[in-house]
N, CA and C of each residue as an Amber inpcrd file, in Angstrom:
protein
   531
  33.4230000  57.0880000  -8.5920000  34.1800000  56.1080000  -9.3850000
  35.4050000  55.6890000  -8.5730000  35.6490000  54.4010000  -8.5260000
  36.8000000  53.8820000  -7.8060000  37.9660000  53.7560000  -8.7530000
  39.1760000  53.7020000  -8.2670000  39.5870000  53.7840000  -6.8450000
  39.5360000  55.2140000  -6.3030000  39.4510000  55.2810000  -4.9760000
  39.2230000  56.5480000  -4.2950000  40.4070000  56.9070000  -3.3720000
  40.8190000  58.1360000  -3.4760000  41.7410000  58.7830000  -2.5430000
  40.8480000  59.6060000  -1.6210000  40.9520000  59.4160000  -0.3140000
  39.9980000  60.0630000   0.5650000  40.5850000  60.8410000   1.7330000
  39.8080000  61.8100000   2.1590000  40.1080000  62.6290000   3.3290000
  38.8460000  62.7780000   4.1420000  38.9580000  62.5540000   5.4420000
  37.8660000  62.7810000   6.3510000  38.3380000  63.7620000   7.4130000
  37.6570000  64.8860000   7.5210000  38.0100000  65.8920000   8.5170000
  37.4650000  67.2270000   8.1090000  37.6520000  68.2050000   8.9650000
  37.1940000  69.5380000   8.6690000  38.0050000  70.1400000   7.5260000
  37.3110000  70.6290000   6.5530000  37.9510000  71.2940000   5.4230000
  38.0680000  72.7670000   5.8050000  39.2380000  73.1160000   6.3220000
  39.4600000  74.4420000   6.8920000  40.7340000  75.0500000   6.3370000
  41.1580000  76.1430000   6.8930000  42.3500000  76.8350000   6.3930000
  43.6230000  76.0520000   6.6640000  43.5770000  74.9590000   7.4110000
  44.7850000  74.1340000   7.6340000  44.9860000  73.1030000   6.5240000
  43.9680000  72.9010000   5.6900000  44.0700000  71.9430000   4.5860000
  44.6800000  72.6540000   3.3810000  45.6630000  72.0000000   2.7740000
  46.3620000  72.5640000   1.6300000  45.5250000  72.3120000   0.3760000
  44.6540000  73.2440000   0.0670000  43.7390000  73.1000000  -1.0600000
  44.5010000  73.0780000  -2.3990000  45.5700000  73.8150000  -2.4840000
  46.3910000  73.7940000  -3.7280000  46.9510000  72.3790000  -3.9550000
  47.3620000  71.7340000  -2.8980000  47.8710000  70.3550000  -3.0060000
  46.7840000  69.4340000  -3.5230000  45.5640000  69.5870000  -2.9930000
  44.4640000  68.7180000  -3.4330000  44.1550000  68.9800000  -4.9000000
  44.1980000  70.2100000  -5.3330000  43.9610000  70.5150000  -6.7500000
  45.0410000  69.8710000  -7.6210000  46.3120000  70.0130000  -7.2240000
  47.4130000  69.3850000  -7.9940000  47.2530000  67.8740000  -8.0170000
  46.9090000  67.3060000  -6.8840000  46.7250000  65.8540000  -6.7730000
  45.6260000  65.4100000  -7.7640000  44.5070000  66.1120000  -7.7740000
  43.3930000  65.7590000  -8.6500000  43.7510000  65.8780000 -10.1120000
  44.5050000  66.9170000 -10.4480000  44.8790000  67.1260000 -11.8460000
  45.9080000  66.0880000 -12.2950000  46.8690000  65.7660000 -11.4510000
  47.9120000  64.7860000 -11.8510000  47.4270000  63.3660000 -11.8110000
  46.4840000  63.0700000 -10.9330000  45.9580000  61.7090000 -10.8020000
  44.4550000  61.7300000 -11.1930000  44.2080000  62.2730000 -12.3860000
  42.8090000  62.5050000 -12.7780000  42.0230000  61.2290000 -13.1060000
  42.6920000  60.1030000 -13.0880000  41.9820000  58.8360000 -13.3010000
  41.3730000  58.3060000 -12.0120000  41.6450000  58.9740000 -10.8800000
  41.1000000  58.5660000  -9.5780000  40.1480000  59.6350000  -9.0550000
  39.2330000  59.1650000  -8.1880000  38.3160000  60.1030000  -7.5000000
  38.9650000  60.5310000  -6.1960000  38.7820000  61.7970000  -5.8710000
  39.2370000  62.3160000  -4.5900000  37.9820000  62.7220000  -3.8260000
  37.7650000  62.0710000  -2.7020000  36.5310000  62.3290000  -1.9130000
  36.9310000  62.9850000  -0.6010000  36.3040000  64.1430000  -0.3580000
  36.5410000  64.8950000   0.8770000  35.2670000  64.8940000   1.6840000
  35.3640000  64.4120000   2.9100000  34.1830000  64.3030000   3.7780000
  34.4400000  65.1140000   5.0440000  33.5810000  66.0590000   5.3020000
  33.7070000  66.8390000   6.5320000  33.0990000  68.2150000   6.3700000
  32.9430000  68.8880000   7.5260000  32.3670000  70.2220000   7.4610000
  33.3150000  71.1880000   6.7270000  32.7100000  72.1260000   6.0310000
  33.4870000  73.0960000   5.2520000  33.5690000  74.3990000   6.0550000
  34.7930000  74.8120000   6.3780000  35.0140000  76.0010000   7.1880000
  35.8900000  77.0360000   6.4770000  36.0530000  76.8700000   5.1690000
  36.8750000  77.7920000   4.3780000  36.3340000  77.8520000   2.9510000
  36.8330000  78.7770000   2.1750000  36.3970000  78.9040000   0.7880000
  37.0040000  77.7580000  -0.0130000  36.1450000  76.9730000  -0.6560000
  36.6010000  75.8030000  -1.4270000  36.3660000  75.9640000  -2.9300000
  36.1730000  77.1790000  -3.3700000  35.8590000  77.4050000  -4.7960000
  36.8760000  76.7650000  -5.7250000  38.1640000  76.7600000  -5.3750000
  39.1630000  76.1820000  -6.2950000  38.9650000  74.6620000  -6.4660000
  38.2730000  74.0220000  -5.5080000  38.0500000  72.5840000  -5.6050000
  36.8270000  72.2720000  -6.4510000  35.8870000  73.1840000  -6.5070000
  34.5980000  72.9120000  -7.1330000  34.6900000  72.7790000  -8.6580000
  35.7620000  73.2480000  -9.2560000  35.8960000  73.2290000 -10.7120000
  36.5750000  71.9420000 -11.2310000  37.0100000  71.0930000 -10.3130000
  37.7940000  69.9080000 -10.7040000  36.8440000  68.6930000 -10.7710000
  36.8270000  68.0490000 -11.9300000  35.8470000  66.9860000 -12.1930000
  35.9640000  65.7460000 -11.2980000  37.1450000  65.4580000 -10.7880000
  37.3130000  64.2410000 -10.0030000  37.4480000  64.4890000  -8.4990000
  37.0490000  65.6890000  -8.0730000  36.9670000  65.9870000  -6.6310000
  35.5060000  65.9740000  -6.2200000  35.1940000  65.1910000  -5.2290000
  33.8390000  65.0850000  -4.7200000  33.7890000  65.4970000  -3.2680000
  33.0020000  66.5090000  -2.9450000  32.9420000  67.0510000  -1.5770000
  31.5920000  66.5970000  -1.0130000  31.6620000  65.7120000  -0.0280000
  30.4430000  65.1450000   0.5440000  29.9880000  65.8950000   1.7860000
  30.7540000  66.8540000   2.2240000  30.4780000  67.6210000   3.4310000
  30.3880000  66.6910000   4.6320000  29.7940000  67.1360000   5.6930000
  29.7690000  66.3780000   6.9490000  28.8330000  65.1880000   6.8720000
  29.2700000  64.0750000   7.4540000  28.4750000  62.8640000   7.5310000
  28.4110000  62.4210000   8.9770000  27.4210000  61.6100000   9.3050000
  27.2840000  61.0800000  10.6530000  28.5160000  60.2310000  10.9800000
  29.0480000  60.4270000  12.1720000  30.3020000  59.7280000  12.5460000
  30.1600000  58.2060000  12.4410000  28.9750000  57.6730000  12.7730000
  28.7770000  56.2280000  12.6710000  28.8410000  55.7050000  11.2520000
  28.6690000  56.5880000  10.2580000  28.7160000  56.1740000   8.8490000
  30.1260000  56.2110000   8.2760000  31.0570000  56.8360000   8.9740000
  32.4030000  57.0140000   8.4180000  33.1090000  55.7060000   8.0940000
  33.0360000  54.6620000   8.9290000  33.6910000  53.4120000   8.5420000
  33.2410000  52.8790000   7.2010000  31.9740000  53.0630000   6.8560000
  31.4940000  52.6390000   5.5450000  32.1790000  53.4170000   4.4260000
  32.3070000  54.7180000   4.5920000  33.0040000  55.5210000   3.5910000
  34.4850000  55.0980000   3.4860000  35.1050000  54.9400000   4.6480000
  36.5250000  54.5580000   4.6640000  36.7420000  53.2200000   3.9480000
  35.7890000  52.3360000   4.0280000  35.9540000  51.0120000   3.4160000
  36.0580000  51.1040000   1.8790000  35.6670000  52.2450000   1.3280000
  35.7290000  52.4330000  -0.1220000  36.9900000  53.1630000  -0.5850000
  37.7660000  53.6840000   0.3740000  39.0110000  54.3480000   0.0180000
  40.1080000  53.3380000  -0.2650000  40.9670000  53.6840000  -1.1590000
  42.1960000  52.8780000  -1.3910000  43.3690000  53.5350000  -0.6880000
  43.3390000  54.8460000  -0.5440000  44.4050000  55.6070000   0.0760000
  43.7790000  56.7530000   0.8580000  44.2530000  56.9720000   2.0710000
  43.7890000  58.1100000   2.8590000  44.8920000  59.1690000   2.9140000
  44.4520000  60.4260000   2.9480000  45.4400000  61.5090000   2.9300000
  45.2120000  62.4690000   4.0930000  46.3390000  63.0680000   4.4890000
  46.3420000  64.1710000   5.4810000  47.1080000  65.3010000   4.7960000
  46.3660000  66.1200000   4.0360000  47.0090000  67.1700000   3.2240000
  47.0640000  68.5220000   3.9470000  47.7210000  68.5500000   5.0910000
  47.7710000  69.7890000   5.8510000  48.8700000  70.7130000   5.3760000
  48.5910000  72.0140000   5.4530000  49.6490000  72.9950000   5.2580000
  50.6630000  72.8190000   6.4080000  51.8930000  73.2100000   6.1690000
  52.9060000  73.1380000   7.2190000  53.0210000  74.5420000   7.8270000
  52.6510000  74.6340000   9.1260000  52.7700000  75.8970000   9.8350000
  52.8360000  75.5950000  11.3290000  52.9550000  76.6110000  12.1680000
  53.0790000  76.4110000  13.6100000  51.8740000  75.6330000  14.1720000
  50.7070000  75.9540000  13.6800000  49.4930000  75.2730000  14.1770000
  49.5270000  73.7860000  13.8230000  49.6770000  73.4840000  12.5360000
  49.6170000  72.0680000  12.1330000  50.7860000  71.2750000  12.6650000
  51.9230000  71.9580000  12.9240000  53.0700000  71.2390000  13.5220000
  52.8940000  70.9500000  14.9950000  51.7910000  71.4110000  15.5620000
  51.5150000  71.1060000  16.9770000  50.2340000  70.2710000  17.1320000
  49.7370000  69.7140000  16.0360000  48.4830000  68.9760000  16.0250000
  48.7360000  67.4660000  15.9370000  47.9540000  66.7110000  16.7310000
  47.8980000  65.2690000  16.5460000  46.6460000  64.9850000  15.7660000
  46.7520000  64.4060000  14.6200000  45.6130000  64.1870000  13.7380000
  44.9140000  62.8700000  14.1260000  43.7880000  63.0220000  14.8500000
  43.0130000  61.8500000  15.3000000  42.5740000  60.9920000  14.1090000
  42.3630000  61.6430000  12.9550000  41.9320000  60.8750000  11.7880000
  42.9460000  59.7870000  11.4090000  44.1870000  59.9720000  11.8100000
  45.2200000  58.9620000  11.5440000  44.8030000  57.6160000  12.1470000
  44.3270000  57.6400000  13.3940000  43.8580000  56.4070000  14.0340000
  42.6600000  55.8080000  13.3090000  41.7500000  56.6530000  12.8390000
  40.5870000  56.1730000  12.0930000  41.0280000  55.5190000  10.7880000
  41.9570000  56.1700000  10.0860000  42.4510000  55.6030000   8.8390000
  43.1400000  54.2510000   9.0900000  44.0320000  54.2120000  10.0940000
  44.7450000  52.9860000  10.3750000  43.8210000  51.8830000  10.8390000
  42.8470000  52.2000000  11.6980000  41.9050000  51.1710000  12.1690000
  41.1320000  50.5760000  11.0300000  40.9700000  51.3280000   9.9380000
  40.2800000  50.8210000   8.7360000  41.2370000  50.0790000   7.8220000
  42.5240000  49.9920000   8.2010000  43.5010000  49.2560000   7.3960000
  43.9540000  50.0050000   6.1500000  43.8620000  51.3300000   6.1940000
  44.2430000  52.1230000   5.0100000  45.6930000  52.5870000   5.0690000
  46.3380000  52.6150000   3.9070000  47.6140000  53.2870000   3.8140000
  47.3770000  54.7860000   3.8580000  48.3050000  55.5140000   4.4720000
  48.1500000  56.9740000   4.6800000  49.3370000  57.7180000   4.0980000
  49.0170000  58.7860000   3.3740000  50.0480000  59.7280000   2.9070000
  49.7270000  61.0710000   3.5770000  50.7580000  61.6550000   4.1780000
  50.5970000  62.9070000   4.9060000  51.6430000  63.9000000   4.4350000
  51.3100000  65.1810000   4.5960000  52.3560000  66.1840000   4.4420000
  53.2690000  66.0460000   5.6540000  54.3540000  66.7460000   5.6550000
  55.3980000  66.5430000   6.6810000  55.1510000  67.3590000   7.9500000
  54.0090000  67.1280000   8.5640000  53.7440000  67.7740000   9.8450000
  54.5260000  67.0140000  10.9280000  54.9640000  67.7880000  11.9220000
  55.8880000  67.2220000  12.9440000  55.3620000  65.9610000  13.6110000
  54.1190000  65.9380000  14.0260000  53.5770000  64.8100000  14.7970000
  53.6320000  63.5260000  13.9580000  53.3110000  63.6080000  12.6780000
  53.3410000  62.4090000  11.8510000  54.7650000  61.9470000  11.5770000
  55.6830000  62.8560000  11.5020000  57.1080000  62.4750000  11.3910000
  57.5500000  61.7520000  12.6500000  57.1530000  62.2890000  13.8090000
  57.4870000  61.6460000  15.0820000  56.8780000  60.2630000  15.1920000
  55.6140000  60.1360000  14.7960000  54.9620000  58.8160000  14.8160000
  55.7200000  57.8440000  13.9180000  56.1080000  58.3020000  12.7400000
  56.8650000  57.4640000  11.8270000  58.1710000  57.0070000  12.4390000
  58.8730000  57.9270000  13.0600000  60.1820000  57.5980000  13.6370000
  60.0800000  56.5600000  14.7450000  58.9250000  56.5160000  15.4050000
  58.7410000  55.5770000  16.5060000  57.9490000  54.3290000  16.1580000
  57.5370000  54.2090000  14.8950000  56.6530000  53.0990000  14.5180000
  56.9480000  52.5510000  13.1150000  58.1930000  52.3370000  12.8260000
  58.5790000  51.6560000  11.5720000  58.0020000  52.2810000  10.3050000
  57.9500000  53.6060000  10.2400000  57.5090000  54.2830000   9.0300000
  56.1550000  53.8150000   8.5120000  55.1380000  53.9020000   9.3430000
  53.8240000  53.4190000   8.9650000  53.0170000  54.4450000   8.1470000
  53.5610000  55.6520000   8.0100000  52.9150000  56.7060000   7.2100000
  53.8700000  57.0800000   6.0880000  53.3490000  57.2990000   4.9030000
  54.1770000  57.8630000   3.8620000  54.1180000  59.3870000   4.0120000
  55.2630000  60.0170000   4.1280000  55.3450000  61.4480000   4.3520000
  55.8530000  62.1190000   3.0660000  55.0400000  63.0400000   2.5460000
  55.4420000  63.8050000   1.3810000  56.2020000  65.0570000   1.8080000
  57.4120000  65.2150000   1.3450000  58.2160000  66.3710000   1.7610000
  57.8220000  67.6570000   1.0360000  57.1350000  67.5240000  -0.0810000
  56.6280000  68.6490000  -0.8510000  55.4510000  68.1370000  -1.6820000
  54.8240000  69.0260000  -2.4490000  53.6540000  68.6220000  -3.2530000
  53.9880000  67.4590000  -4.2000000  55.0600000  67.5360000  -4.9300000
  55.3950000  66.4820000  -5.8820000  55.6670000  65.1610000  -5.2000000
  56.3700000  65.2150000  -4.0710000  56.6600000  63.9800000  -3.3180000
  55.3830000  63.3630000  -2.7820000  54.4920000  64.2010000  -2.2470000
  53.2030000  63.7450000  -1.7390000  52.4050000  63.0640000  -2.8400000
  52.2970000  63.7100000  -3.9900000  51.5380000  63.1620000  -5.1090000
  52.1690000  61.8670000  -5.6090000  53.4860000  61.8300000  -5.6610000
  54.1760000  60.6270000  -6.1010000  53.9270000  59.4510000  -5.1600000
  53.8530000  59.7110000  -3.8670000  53.5990000  58.6480000  -2.9030000
  52.1430000  58.1540000  -2.9990000  51.2310000  59.0610000  -3.2180000
  49.8420000  58.6580000  -3.4250000  49.7530000  57.8060000  -4.6780000
  50.4150000  58.2450000  -5.7290000  50.4000000  57.4820000  -7.0040000
  50.9320000  56.0660000  -6.8000000  52.0080000  55.9170000  -6.0550000
  52.6100000  54.6000000  -5.8320000  51.6470000  53.6920000  -5.0590000
  50.9210000  54.2650000  -4.1370000  49.8930000  53.4270000  -3.4430000
  48.7870000  53.0330000  -4.4050000  48.2910000  53.9850000  -5.1490000
  47.1770000  53.7330000  -6.0560000  47.5560000  52.7260000  -7.1410000
  48.8180000  52.7150000  -7.5400000  49.2870000  51.7710000  -8.5670000
  49.8260000  50.4870000  -7.9830000  49.6310000  50.3040000  -6.6680000
  50.1090000  49.1140000  -5.9610000  51.6130000  48.8870000  -6.0910000
  52.3460000  49.9720000  -6.1350000  53.8110000  49.8760000  -6.2570000
  54.5160000  49.9820000  -4.9030000  53.7280000  50.1930000  -3.8570000
  54.2960000  50.2670000  -2.5060000  53.2620000  49.7000000  -1.5450000
  53.7490000  48.9870000  -0.5720000  52.8700000  48.4300000   0.4490000
  53.4200000  48.8940000   1.8080000  52.5120000  49.3600000   2.6340000
  52.8910000  49.7380000   3.9790000  52.5690000  48.5900000   4.9040000
  53.1550000  48.6060000   6.1150000  52.8790000  47.5820000   7.1040000
  51.5280000  47.8930000   7.7550000  50.4570000  47.4360000   7.1310000
  49.1060000  47.7470000   7.5840000  48.8360000  47.1230000   8.9560000
  49.3950000  45.9300000   9.2200000  49.1860000  45.3150000  10.5410000
  49.7880000  46.1610000  11.6440000  50.9600000  46.7430000  11.3830000
  51.5930000  47.6410000  12.3640000  50.7480000  48.9050000  12.5330000
  50.1580000  49.3810000  11.4540000  49.3120000  50.5790000  11.5100000
  48.0480000  50.2830000  12.3320000  47.4520000  49.1240000  12.1560000
  46.2680000  48.7440000  12.9120000  46.6440000  48.6040000  14.3870000
  47.7850000  48.0150000  14.6760000  48.2500000  47.8960000  16.0600000
  48.4050000  49.2660000  16.6980000  48.9760000  50.2060000  15.9110000
  49.1560000  51.5680000  16.4000000  47.8030000  52.1980000  16.7400000
  46.8240000  52.0190000  15.8650000  45.4810000  52.5610000  16.0880000
  44.8840000  51.9690000  17.3610000  45.0040000  50.6560000  17.5310000
  44.4660000  49.9900000  18.7420000  45.1390000  50.5200000  20.0080000
  46.4430000  50.7210000  19.9570000  47.1560000  51.2050000  21.1430000
  46.7760000  52.6640000  21.4590000  46.2200000  53.3840000  20.4890000
  45.8120000  54.7570000  20.6860000  44.3140000  54.9300000  20.7950000
  43.6050000  53.8550000  21.0510000  42.1440000  53.9470000  21.2190000
  41.8340000  54.7490000  22.4830000  40.6220000  55.2900000  22.5330000
  40.2490000  56.0600000  23.7130000  40.2690000  55.1600000  24.9690000
  39.8590000  53.9190000  24.8390000  39.9090000  53.0350000  26.0010000
  41.3210000  52.8700000  26.5370000  42.2610000  52.6590000  25.6250000
  43.6640000  52.5040000  26.0690000  44.2140000  53.8170000  26.6450000
  43.8380000  54.9490000  26.0570000  44.2940000  56.2460000  26.5800000
  43.7630000  56.4560000  27.9980000  42.4710000  56.1540000  28.2090000
  41.8750000  56.3360000  29.5540000  42.5480000  55.4030000  30.5530000
  42.7990000  54.1550000  30.1700000  43.4950000  53.2160000  31.0540000
  44.8600000  53.7620000  31.4590000  45.5680000  54.3050000  30.4760000
  46.9100000  54.8490000  30.7830000  46.8160000  56.0250000  31.7300000
  45.8520000  56.9260000  31.5040000  45.6840000  58.0870000  32.3680000
  45.3070000  57.6380000  33.7730000  44.3750000  56.7060000  33.8910000
  43.9940000  56.2050000  35.2080000  45.1620000  55.5400000  35.9240000
  45.9870000  54.8440000  35.1780000  47.1450000  54.2050000  35.7500000
  48.1250000  55.2520000  36.3170000  48.3350000  56.3110000  35.5710000
  49.2280000  57.3760000  36.0380000  48.6500000  58.0650000  37.2880000
  47.3560000  58.3030000  37.2620000  46.7130000  58.8950000  38.4550000
  46.8580000  57.9850000  39.6530000  46.5970000  56.6890000  39.4540000
  46.6880000  55.7390000  40.5600000  48.1110000  55.6550000  41.1080000
  49.0850000  55.6720000  40.1940000  50.4850000  55.6790000  40.6190000
  50.7910000  56.8730000  41.5140000  50.3200000  58.0250000  41.1300000
  50.5720000  59.2530000  41.8820000  49.8280000  59.2440000  43.2140000
  48.6160000  58.6850000  43.2430000  47.8830000  58.5700000  44.4800000
  48.5970000  57.6350000  45.4220000  49.0590000  56.4960000  44.9130000
  49.7900000  55.5330000  45.7440000  51.0830000  56.1350000  46.2700000
  51.7880000  56.8900000  45.4580000  53.0450000  57.5200000  45.8560000
  52.8090000  58.5390000  46.9470000  51.7500000  59.3280000  46.8450000
  51.4500000  60.3580000  47.8590000  51.1240000  59.7050000  49.1840000
  50.4210000  58.5790000  49.1340000  50.0650000  57.8840000  50.3790000
  51.3140000  57.3860000  51.0910000  52.2910000  56.9160000  50.3240000
  53.5600000  56.4260000  50.8800000  54.3150000  57.5930000  51.5230000
  54.3660000  58.7150000  50.8340000  55.0920000  59.8910000  51.3470000
  54.4230000  60.3960000  52.6040000
């Protein structure tokens, strides 16, 4: 049932399952769809009527799923591990033109600081849920064009070009020396 709040990624011990349960209970008029391999105990999610766990799907099919989301989430626990992670799913969400709400992991805060606040960052469970609610109720709009530009600049092709450029610069410099 639409509208859909969605997450694509491994459902593991880094995902804040309690946050997802609270989100589902407070925004029970929306569906929450989780897509990805399950690597942790998800029993607390199975009892909630508006949480749908689709497990892993073929990567080529993900854009179709993303096209049905109204809001994408990155509901990570805050710890040393998640504070050192770059969430590749952010690029996938942005490339699909989706607004994103994330917990306050360091990398997403840094991205926000350098890119005109293109992610909504929840400082705690209530703030996270409130930001998702505002997106779902069309009470806030993010700069989706800026988010798409960010995703394009972080494509694998652009990353490889940048790496090759750095390598070439160093090769040229060594030849001069």
